[in-house]
């Protein structure tokens, strides 16, 4: 049995987990869950009613990674990139499902609701929708970089590792994405 501790990088845990080491598998899945949950929360933040969805997606990503782990082969890309690709697909699936849901109808609540009032909800949804429109105007790569850097809070090095880029390329792409967002807000009032 090899030495595995809480600081062991995911890439070092993969071969141990593939060999059937329980401690490595548990730590690998904990790391995968943490990454997937942060990513899902960042990507689903603008959708109302998705509070538990991020946790569900993180669990689905863990199951998918655990299922694919015996067949996983290191091809030079970081293991985190493999996890982010799975998480991105799961988030995209949920987003498609959200758009297919029927529109909610007006219902009179039986008890007093302590949730924010309609005005606060409308303002939050409007802000989230506006942010979504702005992000949709960016390329997929720029959108992913901004989500990982700003919303998830990854460093340039962590983002680079996840996307298979250099840290410098991530910084340049982030700068270009933010510049484009500023231009959109200034010239079009934020409407792409």
PDB file of C-alpha atoms in Angstrom:
ATOM      1  CA  UNK A   1       0.000   0.000   0.000  1.00  0.00           C
ATOM      2  CA  UNK A   2       1.384   3.404  -0.923  1.00  0.00           C
ATOM      3  CA  UNK A   3       1.352   6.607   1.064  1.00  0.00           C
ATOM      4  CA  UNK A   4      -1.801   8.600   0.360  1.00  0.00           C
ATOM      5  CA  UNK A   5      -2.730  11.723   2.268  1.00  0.00           C
ATOM      6  CA  UNK A   6      -5.160  14.607   1.895  1.00  0.00           C
ATOM      7  CA  UNK A   7      -2.599  16.616  -0.094  1.00  0.00           C
ATOM      8  CA  UNK A   8      -1.965  13.966  -2.745  1.00  0.00           C
ATOM      9  CA  UNK A   9      -2.724  15.453  -6.200  1.00  0.00           C
ATOM     10  CA  UNK A  10      -5.550  13.843  -8.158  1.00  0.00           C
ATOM     11  CA  UNK A  11      -3.199  12.779 -10.955  1.00  0.00           C
ATOM     12  CA  UNK A  12      -1.239  10.709  -8.409  1.00  0.00           C
ATOM     13  CA  UNK A  13      -4.407   9.152  -6.989  1.00  0.00           C
ATOM     14  CA  UNK A  14      -5.689   7.905 -10.361  1.00  0.00           C
ATOM     15  CA  UNK A  15      -3.298   4.952 -10.833  1.00  0.00           C
ATOM     16  CA  UNK A  16      -3.719   3.962  -7.188  1.00  0.00           C
ATOM     17  CA  UNK A  17      -7.508   4.047  -7.502  1.00  0.00           C
ATOM     18  CA  UNK A  18      -7.308   2.076 -10.744  1.00  0.00           C
ATOM     19  CA  UNK A  19      -5.276  -0.541  -8.858  1.00  0.00           C
ATOM     20  CA  UNK A  20      -8.122  -0.855  -6.356  1.00  0.00           C
ATOM     21  CA  UNK A  21      -6.678   1.038  -3.395  1.00  0.00           C
ATOM     22  CA  UNK A  22      -9.700   2.085  -1.313  1.00  0.00           C
ATOM     23  CA  UNK A  23      -8.129   5.127   0.360  1.00  0.00           C
ATOM     24  CA  UNK A  24      -6.955   6.507  -2.979  1.00  0.00           C
ATOM     25  CA  UNK A  25     -10.380   5.894  -4.533  1.00  0.00           C
ATOM     26  CA  UNK A  26     -12.142   7.676  -1.667  1.00  0.00           C
ATOM     27  CA  UNK A  27      -9.814  10.664  -1.858  1.00  0.00           C
ATOM     28  CA  UNK A  28     -10.047  10.771  -5.639  1.00  0.00           C
ATOM     29  CA  UNK A  29     -13.851  10.790  -5.490  1.00  0.00           C
ATOM     30  CA  UNK A  30     -13.809  13.492  -2.789  1.00  0.00           C
ATOM     31  CA  UNK A  31     -11.615  15.637  -5.047  1.00  0.00           C
ATOM     32  CA  UNK A  32     -13.795  14.942  -8.087  1.00  0.00           C
ATOM     33  CA  UNK A  33     -16.933  15.822  -6.094  1.00  0.00           C
ATOM     34  CA  UNK A  34     -15.383  19.092  -4.892  1.00  0.00           C
ATOM     35  CA  UNK A  35     -14.336  20.092  -8.428  1.00  0.00           C
ATOM     36  CA  UNK A  36     -17.671  19.103  -9.991  1.00  0.00           C
ATOM     37  CA  UNK A  37     -19.733  20.849  -7.306  1.00  0.00           C
ATOM     38  CA  UNK A  38     -17.838  24.141  -7.659  1.00  0.00           C
ATOM     39  CA  UNK A  39     -18.122  23.964 -11.430  1.00  0.00           C
ATOM     40  CA  UNK A  40     -21.838  23.096 -11.425  1.00  0.00           C
ATOM     41  CA  UNK A  41     -22.667  25.853  -8.927  1.00  0.00           C
ATOM     42  CA  UNK A  42     -20.822  28.370 -11.057  1.00  0.00           C
ATOM     43  CA  UNK A  43     -22.503  27.294 -14.291  1.00  0.00           C
ATOM     44  CA  UNK A  44     -26.031  26.931 -12.868  1.00  0.00           C
ATOM     45  CA  UNK A  45     -26.052  30.072 -10.753  1.00  0.00           C
ATOM     46  CA  UNK A  46     -28.197  32.011 -13.200  1.00  0.00           C
ATOM     47  CA  UNK A  47     -30.992  29.443 -13.313  1.00  0.00           C
ATOM     48  CA  UNK A  48     -33.674  29.671 -10.668  1.00  0.00           C
ATOM     49  CA  UNK A  49     -34.784  26.499  -8.950  1.00  0.00           C
ATOM     50  CA  UNK A  50     -31.474  24.691  -9.405  1.00  0.00           C
ATOM     51  CA  UNK A  51     -30.318  24.773  -5.787  1.00  0.00           C
ATOM     52  CA  UNK A  52     -29.996  21.009  -5.422  1.00  0.00           C
ATOM     53  CA  UNK A  53     -29.117  20.470  -9.070  1.00  0.00           C
ATOM     54  CA  UNK A  54     -25.442  21.309  -8.545  1.00  0.00           C
ATOM     55  CA  UNK A  55     -25.179  18.606  -5.872  1.00  0.00           C
ATOM     56  CA  UNK A  56     -26.984  16.151  -8.126  1.00  0.00           C
ATOM     57  CA  UNK A  57     -24.624  16.924 -10.996  1.00  0.00           C
ATOM     58  CA  UNK A  58     -21.591  16.507  -8.736  1.00  0.00           C
ATOM     59  CA  UNK A  59     -22.879  13.065  -7.742  1.00  0.00           C
ATOM     60  CA  UNK A  60     -23.518  12.136 -11.380  1.00  0.00           C
ATOM     61  CA  UNK A  61     -19.991  13.238 -12.288  1.00  0.00           C
ATOM     62  CA  UNK A  62     -18.571  11.077  -9.480  1.00  0.00           C
ATOM     63  CA  UNK A  63     -20.514   8.064 -10.738  1.00  0.00           C
ATOM     64  CA  UNK A  64     -19.398   8.717 -14.324  1.00  0.00           C
ATOM     65  CA  UNK A  65     -15.744   9.105 -13.290  1.00  0.00           C
ATOM     66  CA  UNK A  66     -15.861   5.991 -11.114  1.00  0.00           C
ATOM     67  CA  UNK A  67     -17.436   4.028 -13.971  1.00  0.00           C
ATOM     68  CA  UNK A  68     -14.878   5.294 -16.503  1.00  0.00           C
ATOM     69  CA  UNK A  69     -11.882   5.007 -14.166  1.00  0.00           C
ATOM     70  CA  UNK A  70     -10.848   1.459 -15.185  1.00  0.00           C
ATOM     71  CA  UNK A  71     -10.712   2.590 -18.838  1.00  0.00           C
ATOM     72  CA  UNK A  72      -9.116   6.003 -18.162  1.00  0.00           C
ATOM     73  CA  UNK A  73      -5.693   6.417 -19.742  1.00  0.00           C
ATOM     74  CA  UNK A  74      -3.465   9.428 -19.194  1.00  0.00           C
ATOM     75  CA  UNK A  75      -2.987  10.967 -22.629  1.00  0.00           C
ATOM     76  CA  UNK A  76      -1.084  14.021 -21.471  1.00  0.00           C
ATOM     77  CA  UNK A  77      -4.066  16.161 -20.462  1.00  0.00           C
ATOM     78  CA  UNK A  78      -4.613  16.723 -16.740  1.00  0.00           C
ATOM     79  CA  UNK A  79      -7.092  14.438 -14.978  1.00  0.00           C
ATOM     80  CA  UNK A  80      -9.039  17.560 -13.972  1.00  0.00           C
ATOM     81  CA  UNK A  81      -9.705  18.279 -17.656  1.00  0.00           C
ATOM     82  CA  UNK A  82     -11.326  14.843 -17.900  1.00  0.00           C
ATOM     83  CA  UNK A  83     -13.515  15.684 -14.885  1.00  0.00           C
ATOM     84  CA  UNK A  84     -14.456  19.137 -16.241  1.00  0.00           C
ATOM     85  CA  UNK A  85     -15.472  17.644 -19.596  1.00  0.00           C
ATOM     86  CA  UNK A  86     -17.834  15.235 -17.862  1.00  0.00           C
ATOM     87  CA  UNK A  87     -19.189  18.023 -15.641  1.00  0.00           C
ATOM     88  CA  UNK A  88     -19.696  20.312 -18.643  1.00  0.00           C
ATOM     89  CA  UNK A  89     -21.747  17.622 -20.397  1.00  0.00           C
ATOM     90  CA  UNK A  90     -23.862  17.006 -17.288  1.00  0.00           C
ATOM     91  CA  UNK A  91     -24.505  20.746 -16.868  1.00  0.00           C
ATOM     92  CA  UNK A  92     -25.404  21.090 -20.555  1.00  0.00           C
ATOM     93  CA  UNK A  93     -27.843  18.177 -20.235  1.00  0.00           C
ATOM     94  CA  UNK A  94     -29.529  19.841 -17.257  1.00  0.00           C
ATOM     95  CA  UNK A  95     -29.677  23.210 -19.021  1.00  0.00           C
ATOM     96  CA  UNK A  96     -31.415  21.580 -21.977  1.00  0.00           C
ATOM     97  CA  UNK A  97     -33.857  19.920 -19.580  1.00  0.00           C
ATOM     98  CA  UNK A  98     -34.563  23.256 -17.874  1.00  0.00           C
ATOM     99  CA  UNK A  99     -35.571  24.816 -21.189  1.00  0.00           C
ATOM    100  CA  UNK A 100     -37.883  21.891 -21.891  1.00  0.00           C
ATOM    101  CA  UNK A 101     -39.760  22.204 -18.610  1.00  0.00           C
ATOM    102  CA  UNK A 102     -43.260  23.652 -18.820  1.00  0.00           C
ATOM    103  CA  UNK A 103     -43.649  27.239 -17.685  1.00  0.00           C
ATOM    104  CA  UNK A 104     -44.727  27.567 -14.062  1.00  0.00           C
ATOM    105  CA  UNK A 105     -48.308  28.581 -13.403  1.00  0.00           C
ATOM    106  CA  UNK A 106     -49.619  30.992 -10.827  1.00  0.00           C
ATOM    107  CA  UNK A 107     -50.429  29.179  -7.614  1.00  0.00           C
ATOM    108  CA  UNK A 108     -51.709  30.586  -4.358  1.00  0.00           C
ATOM    109  CA  UNK A 109     -49.529  29.375  -1.496  1.00  0.00           C
ATOM    110  CA  UNK A 110     -51.286  27.744   1.459  1.00  0.00           C
ATOM    111  CA  UNK A 111     -48.858  29.179   3.998  1.00  0.00           C
ATOM    112  CA  UNK A 112     -46.962  32.404   4.380  1.00  0.00           C
ATOM    113  CA  UNK A 113     -43.869  32.363   2.212  1.00  0.00           C
ATOM    114  CA  UNK A 114     -40.726  33.880   3.729  1.00  0.00           C
ATOM    115  CA  UNK A 115     -38.874  33.832   0.416  1.00  0.00           C
ATOM    116  CA  UNK A 116     -37.907  37.093  -1.276  1.00  0.00           C
ATOM    117  CA  UNK A 117     -40.791  38.992  -2.804  1.00  0.00           C
ATOM    118  CA  UNK A 118     -41.629  39.054  -6.495  1.00  0.00           C
ATOM    119  CA  UNK A 119     -39.723  42.285  -7.073  1.00  0.00           C
ATOM    120  CA  UNK A 120     -36.501  40.941  -5.544  1.00  0.00           C
ATOM    121  CA  UNK A 121     -36.839  37.668  -7.431  1.00  0.00           C
ATOM    122  CA  UNK A 122     -37.506  39.512 -10.693  1.00  0.00           C
ATOM    123  CA  UNK A 123     -34.458  41.728 -10.208  1.00  0.00           C
ATOM    124  CA  UNK A 124     -32.254  38.732  -9.416  1.00  0.00           C
ATOM    125  CA  UNK A 125     -33.574  36.802 -12.408  1.00  0.00           C
ATOM    126  CA  UNK A 126     -33.176  39.832 -14.658  1.00  0.00           C
ATOM    127  CA  UNK A 127     -29.577  40.303 -13.523  1.00  0.00           C
ATOM    128  CA  UNK A 128     -28.844  36.597 -13.968  1.00  0.00           C
ATOM    129  CA  UNK A 129     -30.495  36.591 -17.396  1.00  0.00           C
ATOM    130  CA  UNK A 130     -28.498  39.659 -18.430  1.00  0.00           C
ATOM    131  CA  UNK A 131     -25.284  38.019 -17.275  1.00  0.00           C
ATOM    132  CA  UNK A 132     -26.274  34.888 -19.172  1.00  0.00           C
ATOM    133  CA  UNK A 133     -26.834  36.898 -22.362  1.00  0.00           C
ATOM    134  CA  UNK A 134     -23.459  38.556 -21.966  1.00  0.00           C
ATOM    135  CA  UNK A 135     -21.705  35.241 -21.396  1.00  0.00           C
ATOM    136  CA  UNK A 136     -23.522  33.701 -24.367  1.00  0.00           C
ATOM    137  CA  UNK A 137     -21.956  36.388 -26.574  1.00  0.00           C
ATOM    138  CA  UNK A 138     -18.506  34.988 -25.756  1.00  0.00           C
ATOM    139  CA  UNK A 139     -16.840  32.012 -27.361  1.00  0.00           C
ATOM    140  CA  UNK A 140     -17.132  28.698 -25.507  1.00  0.00           C
ATOM    141  CA  UNK A 141     -13.463  28.870 -24.481  1.00  0.00           C
ATOM    142  CA  UNK A 142     -13.764  32.425 -23.126  1.00  0.00           C
ATOM    143  CA  UNK A 143     -16.968  31.515 -21.282  1.00  0.00           C
ATOM    144  CA  UNK A 144     -15.329  28.438 -19.701  1.00  0.00           C
ATOM    145  CA  UNK A 145     -12.271  30.432 -18.651  1.00  0.00           C
ATOM    146  CA  UNK A 146     -14.390  33.144 -17.015  1.00  0.00           C
ATOM    147  CA  UNK A 147     -16.545  30.582 -15.227  1.00  0.00           C
ATOM    148  CA  UNK A 148     -13.530  28.689 -13.921  1.00  0.00           C
ATOM    149  CA  UNK A 149     -11.500  31.789 -12.999  1.00  0.00           C
ATOM    150  CA  UNK A 150     -14.196  34.141 -11.695  1.00  0.00           C
ATOM    151  CA  UNK A 151     -17.142  32.030 -10.583  1.00  0.00           C
ATOM    152  CA  UNK A 152     -15.362  28.855  -9.466  1.00  0.00           C
ATOM    153  CA  UNK A 153     -12.319  30.765  -8.219  1.00  0.00           C
ATOM    154  CA  UNK A 154      -9.566  28.671  -9.780  1.00  0.00           C
ATOM    155  CA  UNK A 155      -6.111  30.149 -10.266  1.00  0.00           C
ATOM    156  CA  UNK A 156      -4.731  30.653 -13.763  1.00  0.00           C
ATOM    157  CA  UNK A 157      -2.559  27.577 -13.253  1.00  0.00           C
ATOM    158  CA  UNK A 158      -5.505  25.426 -12.105  1.00  0.00           C
ATOM    159  CA  UNK A 159      -7.635  26.648 -15.014  1.00  0.00           C
ATOM    160  CA  UNK A 160      -4.792  25.974 -17.431  1.00  0.00           C
ATOM    161  CA  UNK A 161      -4.426  22.466 -16.056  1.00  0.00           C
ATOM    162  CA  UNK A 162      -8.154  21.810 -16.378  1.00  0.00           C
ATOM    163  CA  UNK A 163      -8.373  23.109 -19.937  1.00  0.00           C
ATOM    164  CA  UNK A 164      -5.037  21.825 -21.208  1.00  0.00           C
ATOM    165  CA  UNK A 165      -3.602  25.303 -21.811  1.00  0.00           C
ATOM    166  CA  UNK A 166      -0.695  27.284 -20.434  1.00  0.00           C
ATOM    167  CA  UNK A 167      -1.332  29.689 -17.558  1.00  0.00           C
ATOM    168  CA  UNK A 168      -0.240  32.581 -19.773  1.00  0.00           C
ATOM    169  CA  UNK A 169      -2.753  31.609 -22.460  1.00  0.00           C
ATOM    170  CA  UNK A 170      -5.483  31.490 -19.805  1.00  0.00           C
ATOM    171  CA  UNK A 171      -4.597  35.004 -18.609  1.00  0.00           C
ATOM    172  CA  UNK A 172      -4.579  36.367 -22.161  1.00  0.00           C
ATOM    173  CA  UNK A 173      -7.904  34.702 -23.002  1.00  0.00           C
ATOM    174  CA  UNK A 174      -9.430  35.978 -19.746  1.00  0.00           C
ATOM    175  CA  UNK A 175      -8.274  39.517 -20.545  1.00  0.00           C
ATOM    176  CA  UNK A 176      -9.768  39.293 -24.037  1.00  0.00           C
ATOM    177  CA  UNK A 177     -13.050  37.915 -22.681  1.00  0.00           C
ATOM    178  CA  UNK A 178     -13.334  40.696 -20.097  1.00  0.00           C
ATOM    179  CA  UNK A 179     -12.485  43.299 -22.741  1.00  0.00           C
ATOM    180  CA  UNK A 180     -15.250  41.950 -24.980  1.00  0.00           C
ATOM    181  CA  UNK A 181     -17.725  42.027 -22.077  1.00  0.00           C
ATOM    182  CA  UNK A 182     -16.809  45.657 -21.337  1.00  0.00           C
ATOM    183  CA  UNK A 183     -17.330  46.545 -25.003  1.00  0.00           C
ATOM    184  CA  UNK A 184     -20.727  44.821 -25.052  1.00  0.00           C
ATOM    185  CA  UNK A 185     -21.887  46.645 -21.962  1.00  0.00           C
ATOM    186  CA  UNK A 186     -20.602  50.012 -23.226  1.00  0.00           C
ATOM    187  CA  UNK A 187     -21.805  49.847 -26.831  1.00  0.00           C
ATOM    188  CA  UNK A 188     -24.974  47.817 -26.585  1.00  0.00           C
ATOM    189  CA  UNK A 189     -26.080  48.401 -23.044  1.00  0.00           C
ATOM    190  CA  UNK A 190     -25.207  44.782 -22.346  1.00  0.00           C
ATOM    191  CA  UNK A 191     -27.471  43.417 -25.082  1.00  0.00           C
ATOM    192  CA  UNK A 192     -25.498  41.065 -27.400  1.00  0.00           C
TER     193      UNK A 192
END
